[in-house]
mmCIF file of C-alpha atoms in Angstrom:
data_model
loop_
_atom_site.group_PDB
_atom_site.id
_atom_site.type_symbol
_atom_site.label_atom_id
_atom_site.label_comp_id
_atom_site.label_asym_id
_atom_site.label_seq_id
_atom_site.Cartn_x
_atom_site.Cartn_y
_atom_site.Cartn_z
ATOM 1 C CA UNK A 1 16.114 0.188 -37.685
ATOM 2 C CA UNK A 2 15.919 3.787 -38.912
ATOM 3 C CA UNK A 3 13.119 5.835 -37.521
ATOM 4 C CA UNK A 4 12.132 7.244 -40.739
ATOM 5 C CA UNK A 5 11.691 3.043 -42.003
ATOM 6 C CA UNK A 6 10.198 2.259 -38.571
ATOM 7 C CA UNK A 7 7.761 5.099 -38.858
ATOM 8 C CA UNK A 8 5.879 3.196 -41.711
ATOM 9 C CA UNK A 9 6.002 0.305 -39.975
ATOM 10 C CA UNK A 10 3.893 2.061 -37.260
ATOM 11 C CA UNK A 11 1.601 3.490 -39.829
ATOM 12 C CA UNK A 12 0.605 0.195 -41.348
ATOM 13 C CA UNK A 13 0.605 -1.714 -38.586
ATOM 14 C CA UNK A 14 -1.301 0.841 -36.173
ATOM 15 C CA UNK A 15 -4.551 -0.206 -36.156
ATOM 16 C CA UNK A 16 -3.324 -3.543 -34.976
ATOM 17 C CA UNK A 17 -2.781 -2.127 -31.954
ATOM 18 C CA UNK A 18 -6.129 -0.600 -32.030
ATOM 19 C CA UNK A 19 -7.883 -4.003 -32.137
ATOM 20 C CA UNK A 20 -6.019 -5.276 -29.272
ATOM 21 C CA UNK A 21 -7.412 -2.971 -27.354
ATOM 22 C CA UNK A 22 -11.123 -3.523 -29.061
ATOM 23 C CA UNK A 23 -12.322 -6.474 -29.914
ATOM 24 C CA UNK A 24 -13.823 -6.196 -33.331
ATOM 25 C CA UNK A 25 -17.259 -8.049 -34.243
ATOM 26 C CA UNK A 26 -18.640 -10.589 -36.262
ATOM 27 C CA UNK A 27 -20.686 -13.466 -37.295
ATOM 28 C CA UNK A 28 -20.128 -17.127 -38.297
ATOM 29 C CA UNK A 29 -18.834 -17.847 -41.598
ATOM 30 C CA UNK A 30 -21.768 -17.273 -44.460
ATOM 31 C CA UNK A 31 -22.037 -18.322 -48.344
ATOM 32 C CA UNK A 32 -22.897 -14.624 -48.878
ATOM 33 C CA UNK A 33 -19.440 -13.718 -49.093
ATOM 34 C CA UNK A 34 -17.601 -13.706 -52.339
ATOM 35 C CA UNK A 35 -14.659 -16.377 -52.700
ATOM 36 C CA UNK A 36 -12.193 -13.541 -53.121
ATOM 37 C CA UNK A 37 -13.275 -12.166 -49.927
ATOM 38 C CA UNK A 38 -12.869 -12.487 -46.082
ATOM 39 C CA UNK A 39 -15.539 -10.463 -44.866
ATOM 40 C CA UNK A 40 -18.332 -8.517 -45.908
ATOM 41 C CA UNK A 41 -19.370 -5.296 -43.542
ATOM 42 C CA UNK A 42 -22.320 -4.136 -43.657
ATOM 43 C CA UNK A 43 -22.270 -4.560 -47.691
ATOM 44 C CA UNK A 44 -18.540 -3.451 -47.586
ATOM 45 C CA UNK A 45 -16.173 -6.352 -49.305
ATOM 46 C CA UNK A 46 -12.845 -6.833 -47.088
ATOM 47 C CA UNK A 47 -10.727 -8.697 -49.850
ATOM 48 C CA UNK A 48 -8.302 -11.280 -49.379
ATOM 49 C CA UNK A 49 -5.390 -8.948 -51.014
ATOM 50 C CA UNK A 50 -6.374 -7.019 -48.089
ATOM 51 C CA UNK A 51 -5.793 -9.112 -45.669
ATOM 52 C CA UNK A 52 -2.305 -11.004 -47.559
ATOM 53 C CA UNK A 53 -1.132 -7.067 -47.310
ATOM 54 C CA UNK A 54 -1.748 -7.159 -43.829
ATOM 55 C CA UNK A 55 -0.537 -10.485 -42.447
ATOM 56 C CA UNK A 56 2.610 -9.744 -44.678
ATOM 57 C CA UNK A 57 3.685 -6.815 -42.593
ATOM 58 C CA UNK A 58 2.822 -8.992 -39.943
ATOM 59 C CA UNK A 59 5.201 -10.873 -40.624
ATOM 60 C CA UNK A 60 8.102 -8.535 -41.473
ATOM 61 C CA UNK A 61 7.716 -6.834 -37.821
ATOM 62 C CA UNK A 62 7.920 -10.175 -36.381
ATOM 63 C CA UNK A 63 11.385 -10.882 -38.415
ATOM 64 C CA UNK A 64 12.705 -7.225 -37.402
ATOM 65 C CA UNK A 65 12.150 -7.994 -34.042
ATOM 66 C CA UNK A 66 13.917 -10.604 -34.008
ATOM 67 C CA UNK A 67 11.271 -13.398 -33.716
ATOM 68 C CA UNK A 68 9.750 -16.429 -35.719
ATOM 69 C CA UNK A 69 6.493 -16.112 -37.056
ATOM 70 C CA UNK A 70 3.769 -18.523 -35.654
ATOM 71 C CA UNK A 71 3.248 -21.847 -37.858
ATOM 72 C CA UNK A 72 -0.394 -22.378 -39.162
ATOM 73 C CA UNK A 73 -2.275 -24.038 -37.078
ATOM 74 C CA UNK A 74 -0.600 -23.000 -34.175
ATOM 75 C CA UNK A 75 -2.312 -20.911 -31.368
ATOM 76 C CA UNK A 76 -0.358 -17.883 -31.844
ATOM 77 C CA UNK A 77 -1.148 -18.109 -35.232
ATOM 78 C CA UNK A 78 -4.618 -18.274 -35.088
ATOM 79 C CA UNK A 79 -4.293 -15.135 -32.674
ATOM 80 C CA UNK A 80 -2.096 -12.952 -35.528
ATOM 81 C CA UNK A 81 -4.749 -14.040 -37.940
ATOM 82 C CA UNK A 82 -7.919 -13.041 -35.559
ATOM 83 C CA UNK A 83 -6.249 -9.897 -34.890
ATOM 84 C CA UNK A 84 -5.400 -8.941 -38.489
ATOM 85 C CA UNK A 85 -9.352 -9.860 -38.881
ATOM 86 C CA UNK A 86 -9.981 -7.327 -36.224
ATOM 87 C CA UNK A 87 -8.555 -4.941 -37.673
ATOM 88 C CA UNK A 88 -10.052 -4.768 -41.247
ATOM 89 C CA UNK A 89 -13.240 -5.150 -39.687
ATOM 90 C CA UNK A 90 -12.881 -2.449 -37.276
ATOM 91 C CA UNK A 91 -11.765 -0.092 -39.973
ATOM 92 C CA UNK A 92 -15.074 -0.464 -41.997
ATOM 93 C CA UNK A 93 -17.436 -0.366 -39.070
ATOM 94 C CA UNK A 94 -15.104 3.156 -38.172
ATOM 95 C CA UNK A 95 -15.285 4.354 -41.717
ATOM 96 C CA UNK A 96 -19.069 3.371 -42.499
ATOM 97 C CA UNK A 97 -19.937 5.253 -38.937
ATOM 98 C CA UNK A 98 -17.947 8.030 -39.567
ATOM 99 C CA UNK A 99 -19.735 8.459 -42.820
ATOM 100 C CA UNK A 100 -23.019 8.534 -41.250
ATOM 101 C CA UNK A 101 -21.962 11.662 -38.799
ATOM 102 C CA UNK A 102 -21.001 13.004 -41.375
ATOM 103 C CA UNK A 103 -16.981 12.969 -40.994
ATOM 104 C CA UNK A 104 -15.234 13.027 -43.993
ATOM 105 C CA UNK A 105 -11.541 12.693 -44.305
ATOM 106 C CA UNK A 106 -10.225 14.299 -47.637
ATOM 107 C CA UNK A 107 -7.483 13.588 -49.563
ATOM 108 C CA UNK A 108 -6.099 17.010 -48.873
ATOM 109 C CA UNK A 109 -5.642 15.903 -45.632
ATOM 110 C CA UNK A 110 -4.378 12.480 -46.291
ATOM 111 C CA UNK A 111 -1.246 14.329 -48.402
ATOM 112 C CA UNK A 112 -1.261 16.932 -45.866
ATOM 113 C CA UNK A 113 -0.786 14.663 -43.457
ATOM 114 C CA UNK A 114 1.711 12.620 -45.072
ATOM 115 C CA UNK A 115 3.904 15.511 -46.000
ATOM 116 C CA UNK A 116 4.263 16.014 -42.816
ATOM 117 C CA UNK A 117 5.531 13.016 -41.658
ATOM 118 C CA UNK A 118 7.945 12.836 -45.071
ATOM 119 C CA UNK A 119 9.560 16.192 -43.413
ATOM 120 C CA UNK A 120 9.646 14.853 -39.754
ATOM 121 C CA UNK A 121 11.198 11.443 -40.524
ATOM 122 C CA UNK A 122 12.801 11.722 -44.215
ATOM 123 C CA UNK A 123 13.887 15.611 -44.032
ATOM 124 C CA UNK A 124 11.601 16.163 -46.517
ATOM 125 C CA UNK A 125 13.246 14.223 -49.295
ATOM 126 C CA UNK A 126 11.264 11.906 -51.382
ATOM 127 C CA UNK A 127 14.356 9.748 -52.116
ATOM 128 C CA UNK A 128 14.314 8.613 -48.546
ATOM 129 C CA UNK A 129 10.814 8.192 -48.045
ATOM 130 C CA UNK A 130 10.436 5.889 -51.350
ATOM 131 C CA UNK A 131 13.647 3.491 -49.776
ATOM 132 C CA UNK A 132 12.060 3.541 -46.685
ATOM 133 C CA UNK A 133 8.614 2.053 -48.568
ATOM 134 C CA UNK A 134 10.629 -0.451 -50.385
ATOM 135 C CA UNK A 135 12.967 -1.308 -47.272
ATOM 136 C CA UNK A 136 8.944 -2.297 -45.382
ATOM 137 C CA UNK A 137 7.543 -3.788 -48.520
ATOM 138 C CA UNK A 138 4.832 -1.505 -48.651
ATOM 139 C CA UNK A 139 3.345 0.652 -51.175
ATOM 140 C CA UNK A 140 2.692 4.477 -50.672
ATOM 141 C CA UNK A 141 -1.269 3.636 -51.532
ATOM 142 C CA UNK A 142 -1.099 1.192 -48.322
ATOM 143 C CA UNK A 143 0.556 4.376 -46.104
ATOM 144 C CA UNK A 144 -2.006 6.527 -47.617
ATOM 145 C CA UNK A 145 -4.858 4.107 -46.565
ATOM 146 C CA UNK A 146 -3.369 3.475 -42.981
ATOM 147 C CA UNK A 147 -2.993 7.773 -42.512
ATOM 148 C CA UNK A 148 -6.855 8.213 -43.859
ATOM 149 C CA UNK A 149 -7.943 5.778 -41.445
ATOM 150 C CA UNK A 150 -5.697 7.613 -37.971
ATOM 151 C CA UNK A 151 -7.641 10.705 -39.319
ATOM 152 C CA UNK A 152 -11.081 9.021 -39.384
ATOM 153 C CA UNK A 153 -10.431 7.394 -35.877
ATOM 154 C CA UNK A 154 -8.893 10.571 -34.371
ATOM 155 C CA UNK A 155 -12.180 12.482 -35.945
ATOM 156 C CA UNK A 156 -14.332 9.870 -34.097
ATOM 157 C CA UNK A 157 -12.814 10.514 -31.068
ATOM 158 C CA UNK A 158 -12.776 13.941 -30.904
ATOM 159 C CA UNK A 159 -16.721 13.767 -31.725
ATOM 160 C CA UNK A 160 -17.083 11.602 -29.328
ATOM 161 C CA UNK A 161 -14.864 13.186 -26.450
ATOM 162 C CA UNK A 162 -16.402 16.974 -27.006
ATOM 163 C CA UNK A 163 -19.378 16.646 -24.841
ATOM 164 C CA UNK A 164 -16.860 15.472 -21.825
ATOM 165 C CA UNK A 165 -16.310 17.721 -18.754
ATOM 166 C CA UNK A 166 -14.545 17.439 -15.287
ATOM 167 C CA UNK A 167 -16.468 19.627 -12.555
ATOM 168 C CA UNK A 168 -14.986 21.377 -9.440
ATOM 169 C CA UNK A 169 -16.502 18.485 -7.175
ATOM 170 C CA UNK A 170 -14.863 15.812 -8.979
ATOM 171 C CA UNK A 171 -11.446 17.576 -8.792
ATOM 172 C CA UNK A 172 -11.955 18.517 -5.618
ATOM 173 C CA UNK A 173 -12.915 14.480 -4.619
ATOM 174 C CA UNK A 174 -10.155 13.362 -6.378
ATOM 175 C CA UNK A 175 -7.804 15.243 -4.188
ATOM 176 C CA UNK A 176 -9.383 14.433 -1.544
ATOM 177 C CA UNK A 177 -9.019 10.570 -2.228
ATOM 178 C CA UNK A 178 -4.874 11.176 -3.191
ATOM 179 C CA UNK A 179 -4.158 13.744 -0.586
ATOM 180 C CA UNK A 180 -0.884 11.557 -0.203
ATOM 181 C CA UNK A 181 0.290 12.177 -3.062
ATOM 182 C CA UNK A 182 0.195 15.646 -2.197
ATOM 183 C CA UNK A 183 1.922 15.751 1.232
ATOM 184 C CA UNK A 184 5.451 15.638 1.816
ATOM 185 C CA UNK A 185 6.473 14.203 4.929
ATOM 186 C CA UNK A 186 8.685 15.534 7.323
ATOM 187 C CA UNK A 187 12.268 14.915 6.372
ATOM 188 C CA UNK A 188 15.527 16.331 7.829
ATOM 189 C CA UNK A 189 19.063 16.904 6.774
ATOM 190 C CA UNK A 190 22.242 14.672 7.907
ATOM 191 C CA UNK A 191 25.688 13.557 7.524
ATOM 192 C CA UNK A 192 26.245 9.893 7.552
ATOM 193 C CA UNK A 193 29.147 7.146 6.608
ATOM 194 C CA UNK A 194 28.541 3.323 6.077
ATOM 195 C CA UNK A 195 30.495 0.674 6.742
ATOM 196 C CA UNK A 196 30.914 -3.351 7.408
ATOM 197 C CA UNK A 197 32.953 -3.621 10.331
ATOM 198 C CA UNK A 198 31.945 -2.289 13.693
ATOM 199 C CA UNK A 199 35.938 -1.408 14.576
ATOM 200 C CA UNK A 200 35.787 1.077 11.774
ATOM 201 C CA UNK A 201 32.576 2.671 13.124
ATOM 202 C CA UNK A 202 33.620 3.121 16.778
ATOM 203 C CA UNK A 203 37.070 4.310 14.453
ATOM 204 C CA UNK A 204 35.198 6.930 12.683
ATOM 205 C CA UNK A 205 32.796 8.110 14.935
ATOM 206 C CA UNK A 206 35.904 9.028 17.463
ATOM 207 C CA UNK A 207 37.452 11.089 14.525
ATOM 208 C CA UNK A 208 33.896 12.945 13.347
ATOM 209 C CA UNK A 209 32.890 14.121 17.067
ATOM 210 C CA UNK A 210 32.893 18.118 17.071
ATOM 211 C CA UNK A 211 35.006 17.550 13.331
ATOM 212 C CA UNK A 212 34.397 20.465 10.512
ATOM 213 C CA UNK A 213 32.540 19.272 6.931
ATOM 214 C CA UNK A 214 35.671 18.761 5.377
ATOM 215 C CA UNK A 215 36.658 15.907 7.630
ATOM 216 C CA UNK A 216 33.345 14.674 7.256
ATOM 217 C CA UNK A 217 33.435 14.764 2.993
ATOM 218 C CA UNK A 218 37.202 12.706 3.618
ATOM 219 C CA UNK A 219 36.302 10.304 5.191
ATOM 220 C CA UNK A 220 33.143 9.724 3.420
ATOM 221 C CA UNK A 221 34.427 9.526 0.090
ATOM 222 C CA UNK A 222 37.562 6.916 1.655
ATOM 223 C CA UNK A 223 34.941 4.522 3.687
ATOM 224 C CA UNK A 224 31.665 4.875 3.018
ATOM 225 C CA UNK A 225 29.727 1.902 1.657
ATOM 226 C CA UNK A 226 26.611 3.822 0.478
ATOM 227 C CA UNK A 227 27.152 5.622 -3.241
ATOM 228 C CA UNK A 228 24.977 8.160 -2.234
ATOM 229 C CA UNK A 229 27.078 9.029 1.003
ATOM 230 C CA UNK A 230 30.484 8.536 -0.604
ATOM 231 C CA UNK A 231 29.594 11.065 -3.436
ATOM 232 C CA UNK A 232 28.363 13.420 -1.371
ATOM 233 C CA UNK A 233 30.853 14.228 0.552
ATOM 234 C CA UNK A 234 28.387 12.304 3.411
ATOM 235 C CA UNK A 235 25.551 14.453 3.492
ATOM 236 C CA UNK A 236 21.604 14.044 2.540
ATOM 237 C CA UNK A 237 18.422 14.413 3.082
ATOM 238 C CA UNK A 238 15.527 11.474 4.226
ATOM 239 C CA UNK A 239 11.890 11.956 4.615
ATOM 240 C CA UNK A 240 10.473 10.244 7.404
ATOM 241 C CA UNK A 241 9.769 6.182 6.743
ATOM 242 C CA UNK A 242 12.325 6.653 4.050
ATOM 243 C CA UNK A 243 15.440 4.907 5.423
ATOM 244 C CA UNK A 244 16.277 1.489 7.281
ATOM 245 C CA UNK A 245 13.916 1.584 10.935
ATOM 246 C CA UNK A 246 17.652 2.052 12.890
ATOM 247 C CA UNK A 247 18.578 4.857 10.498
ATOM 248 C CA UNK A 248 14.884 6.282 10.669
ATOM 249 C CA UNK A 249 14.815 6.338 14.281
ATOM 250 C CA UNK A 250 18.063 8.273 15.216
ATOM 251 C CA UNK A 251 17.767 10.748 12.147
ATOM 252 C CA UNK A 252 14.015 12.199 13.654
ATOM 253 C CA UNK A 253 15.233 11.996 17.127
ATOM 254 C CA UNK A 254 19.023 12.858 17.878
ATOM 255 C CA UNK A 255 20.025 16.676 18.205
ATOM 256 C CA UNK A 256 21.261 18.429 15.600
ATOM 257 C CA UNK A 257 25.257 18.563 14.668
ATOM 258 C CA UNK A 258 26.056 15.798 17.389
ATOM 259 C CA UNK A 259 27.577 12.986 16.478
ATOM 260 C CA UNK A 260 25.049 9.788 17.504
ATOM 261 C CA UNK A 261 27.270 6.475 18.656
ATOM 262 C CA UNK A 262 27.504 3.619 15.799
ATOM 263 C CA UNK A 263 23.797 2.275 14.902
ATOM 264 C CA UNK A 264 23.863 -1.516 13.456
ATOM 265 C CA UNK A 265 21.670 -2.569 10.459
ATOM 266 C CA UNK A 266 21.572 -6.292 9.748
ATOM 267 C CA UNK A 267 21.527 -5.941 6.263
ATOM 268 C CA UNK A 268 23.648 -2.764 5.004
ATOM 269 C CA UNK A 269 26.374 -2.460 8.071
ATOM 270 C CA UNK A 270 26.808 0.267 10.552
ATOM 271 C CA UNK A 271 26.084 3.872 10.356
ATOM 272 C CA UNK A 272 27.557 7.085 11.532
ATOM 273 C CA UNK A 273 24.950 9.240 11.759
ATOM 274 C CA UNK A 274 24.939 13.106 12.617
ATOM 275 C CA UNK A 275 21.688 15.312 11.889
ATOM 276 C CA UNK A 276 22.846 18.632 10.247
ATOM 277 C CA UNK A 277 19.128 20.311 10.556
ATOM 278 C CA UNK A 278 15.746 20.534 13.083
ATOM 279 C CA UNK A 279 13.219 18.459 11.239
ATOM 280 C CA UNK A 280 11.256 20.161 8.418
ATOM 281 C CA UNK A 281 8.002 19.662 9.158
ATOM 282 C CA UNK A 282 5.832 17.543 6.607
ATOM 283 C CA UNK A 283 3.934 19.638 3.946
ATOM 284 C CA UNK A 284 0.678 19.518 1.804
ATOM 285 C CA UNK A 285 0.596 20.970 -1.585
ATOM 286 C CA UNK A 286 -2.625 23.113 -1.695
ATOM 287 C CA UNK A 287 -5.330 22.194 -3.578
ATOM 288 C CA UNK A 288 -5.266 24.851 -5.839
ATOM 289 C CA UNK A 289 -1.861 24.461 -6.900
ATOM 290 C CA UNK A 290 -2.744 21.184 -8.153
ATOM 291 C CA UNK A 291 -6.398 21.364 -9.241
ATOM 292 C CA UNK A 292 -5.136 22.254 -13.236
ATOM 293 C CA UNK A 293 -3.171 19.291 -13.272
ATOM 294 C CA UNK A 294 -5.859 17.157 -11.422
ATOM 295 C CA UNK A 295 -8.577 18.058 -14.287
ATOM 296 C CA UNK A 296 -6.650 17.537 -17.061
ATOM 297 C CA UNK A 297 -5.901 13.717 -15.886
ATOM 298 C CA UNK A 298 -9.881 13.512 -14.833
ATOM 299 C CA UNK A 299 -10.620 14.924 -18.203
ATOM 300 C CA UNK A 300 -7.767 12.348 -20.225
ATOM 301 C CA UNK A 301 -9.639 9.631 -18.287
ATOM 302 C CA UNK A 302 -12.875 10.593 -18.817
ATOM 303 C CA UNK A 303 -12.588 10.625 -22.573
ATOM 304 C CA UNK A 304 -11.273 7.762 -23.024
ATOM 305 C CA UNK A 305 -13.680 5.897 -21.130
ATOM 306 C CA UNK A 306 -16.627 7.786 -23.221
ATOM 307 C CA UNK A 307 -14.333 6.970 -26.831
ATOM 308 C CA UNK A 308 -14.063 3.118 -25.244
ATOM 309 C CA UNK A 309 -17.795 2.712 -24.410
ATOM 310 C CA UNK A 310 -18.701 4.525 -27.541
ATOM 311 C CA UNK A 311 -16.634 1.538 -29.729
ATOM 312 C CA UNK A 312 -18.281 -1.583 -27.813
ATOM 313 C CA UNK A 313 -21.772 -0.055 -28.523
ATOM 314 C CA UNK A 314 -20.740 0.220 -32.374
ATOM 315 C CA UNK A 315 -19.172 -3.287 -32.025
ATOM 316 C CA UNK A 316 -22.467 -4.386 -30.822
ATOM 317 C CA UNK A 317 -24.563 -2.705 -33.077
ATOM 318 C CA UNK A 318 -22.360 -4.721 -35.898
ATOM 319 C CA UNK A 319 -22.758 -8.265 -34.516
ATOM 320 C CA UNK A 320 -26.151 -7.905 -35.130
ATOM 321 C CA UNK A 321 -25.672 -9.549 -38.210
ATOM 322 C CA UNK A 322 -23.833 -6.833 -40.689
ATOM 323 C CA UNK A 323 -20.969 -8.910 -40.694
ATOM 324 C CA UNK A 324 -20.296 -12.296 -42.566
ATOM 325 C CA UNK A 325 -17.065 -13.875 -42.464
ATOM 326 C CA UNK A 326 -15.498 -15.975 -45.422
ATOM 327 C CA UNK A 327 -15.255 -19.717 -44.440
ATOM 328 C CA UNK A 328 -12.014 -20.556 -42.324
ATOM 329 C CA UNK A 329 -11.459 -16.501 -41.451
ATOM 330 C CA UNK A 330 -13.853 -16.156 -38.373
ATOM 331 C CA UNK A 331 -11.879 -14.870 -35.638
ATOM 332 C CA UNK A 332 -11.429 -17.298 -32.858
ATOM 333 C CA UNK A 333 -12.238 -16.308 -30.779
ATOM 334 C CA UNK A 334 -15.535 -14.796 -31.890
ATOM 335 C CA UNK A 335 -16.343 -11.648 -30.188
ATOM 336 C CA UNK A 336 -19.797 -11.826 -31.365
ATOM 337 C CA UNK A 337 -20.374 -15.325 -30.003
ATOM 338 C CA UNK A 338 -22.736 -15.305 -26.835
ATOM 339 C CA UNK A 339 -20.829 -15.856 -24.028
ATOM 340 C CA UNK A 340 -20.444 -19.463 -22.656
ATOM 341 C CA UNK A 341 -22.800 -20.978 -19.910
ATOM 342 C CA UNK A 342 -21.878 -22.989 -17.158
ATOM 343 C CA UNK A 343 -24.122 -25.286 -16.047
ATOM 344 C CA UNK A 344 -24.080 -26.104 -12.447
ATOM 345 C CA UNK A 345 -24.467 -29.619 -11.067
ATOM 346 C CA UNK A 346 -26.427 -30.101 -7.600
ATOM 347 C CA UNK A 347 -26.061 -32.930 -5.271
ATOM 348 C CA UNK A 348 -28.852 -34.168 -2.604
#
């Protein structure tokens, strides 16, 4: 698929991903609702075009991914459906909340927006970017919609995110807690052939005692079993815990530029081993170097906990009954339903 055609894919079908990661809300079915709708929210009508739109481009990513679409009345059906239900019900509760902050999305920013993306992913030609609506079945109102709702969410979050800080205690905790990912461990330099058979060790080893680089990169690139050996002429580099326990052992305690006797591993053969350098003694990145980086992911992590928490509380505040569903369009299941009980049996 073309990424200008796959692109509005994406921006149609976004949200969808957006209610797999939150659940939206609602109530039982209710009479309130008008037969051409699925959903009421809060007073806002979700129609049943609305939802046809949405299941249909449902079903055309399913079919350019190479996959059948559920059957009705299958469970994987009943999940597509619960999710597209999600997601129109999300979108109100975000739009009607937004509202109330005070966040309004314009549509100066909606054609802004979509200019934008028309010069990313079509060059900026409108002949491509109208094939690319017919080639996903959708219409440029239905991009438009999908763009003006990323902006409302993205507004939301931002809101929501701004109070958020990291301190110097929490960085400094954090590295405290991950100081191994911090530390380099000692390592040291070496030559070293593999092989199979033990006659060709004891063979090469002879050959390599007191022998210049150049013998060493020959008869590395003829014999050795290892790709990383054979390409490098036999030399490299292993941190400590790194290699094979025989392999280990010899590299952090043979002298340097001697040749060490054959070594057997059960599993890869036998090595010829000679270290090339004293061992470089393991290292620790300072705290300070890192502390930047280490706030910035506290601070990524941090926000979108306080954006996730901030949705279930509006999710709850809407299953307090400002959503009816339409007869036979209730998400199963319900996110709004009380969770189940289990009642426990004793014996005497």
């Amino acid at each position: 698929m073309q990424k200008h055609t796959l692109r509005i894919t994406m921006l149609v079908a976004s949200a969808l991903l957006f209610a797999a990661f939150l659940a939206a809300c609602g109530g039982g079915g209710s009479s309130s609702v008008s037969s051409d709708d699925v959903a009421v929210v809060d007073g806002t009508q979700i129609t049943k075009q609305q939802y046809a739109q949405l299941l249909a481009q449902a079903k055309l990513s399913f079919k350019q991914n190479g996959r059948a679409f559920p059957k009705q009345g299958t469970t994987e059906y009943e999940a597509v459906k619960a999710q597209v239900m999600n997601l129109l019900v999300q979108e109100q509760e975000r739009e009607q909340k937004a509202k109330s902050l005070g966040i309004v999305v314009t549509d100066k920013q909606v054609t802004n927006r979509l200019n934008q993306i028309k010069q990313q992913y079509f060059g900026g030609s409108e002949k491509k970017y109208l094939a690319g609506l017919k080639q996903q079945q959708v219409t440029e109102k239905q991009v438009r919609d999908s763009i003006r709702q990323q902006l409302i969410a993205t507004a939301l979050q931002d809101r929501v995110a701004k109070g958020v800080t990291v301190s110097d205690s929490e960085v400094h905790d954090y590295y405290l807690q991950h100081s191994q990912d911090y530390a380099k461990p000692q390592s040291r330099d070496v030559r070293y052939i593999l092989v199979k058979s033990q006659p060709l060790a004891q063979s090469l080893y002879a050959q390599l005692k007191n022998a210049p680089a150049k013998t060493w990169c020959t008869l590395a690139k003829k014999y050795s079993q290892d790709p990383g050996s054979k390409q490098s002429c036999g030399t490299g580099n292993f941190s400590k815990g790194q290699t094979v326990p025989e392999f280990d052992r010899v590299l952090f305690s043979a002298p340097t530029n001697q040749v060490h006797a054959p070594i057997h591993n059960s599993q890869y053969g036998w090595f010829v081993i000679e270290p090339t350098s004293t061992v470089h003694p393991r290292q620790v990145t300072p705290e300070k170097t890192v502390s930047a980086q280490i706030k910035q992911t506290l601070l990524s992590s941090k926000k979108q906990q306080a954006v996730s928490d901030w949705m279930n509380d509006l999710i709850k505040s809407y299953c307090k009954g400002k959503v009816s569903y339409q007869v036979g369009y209730t998400p199963s299941p319900n996110p709004c339903a009380p969770p189940a009980t289990t009642n426990a049996t004793t014996t005497g």
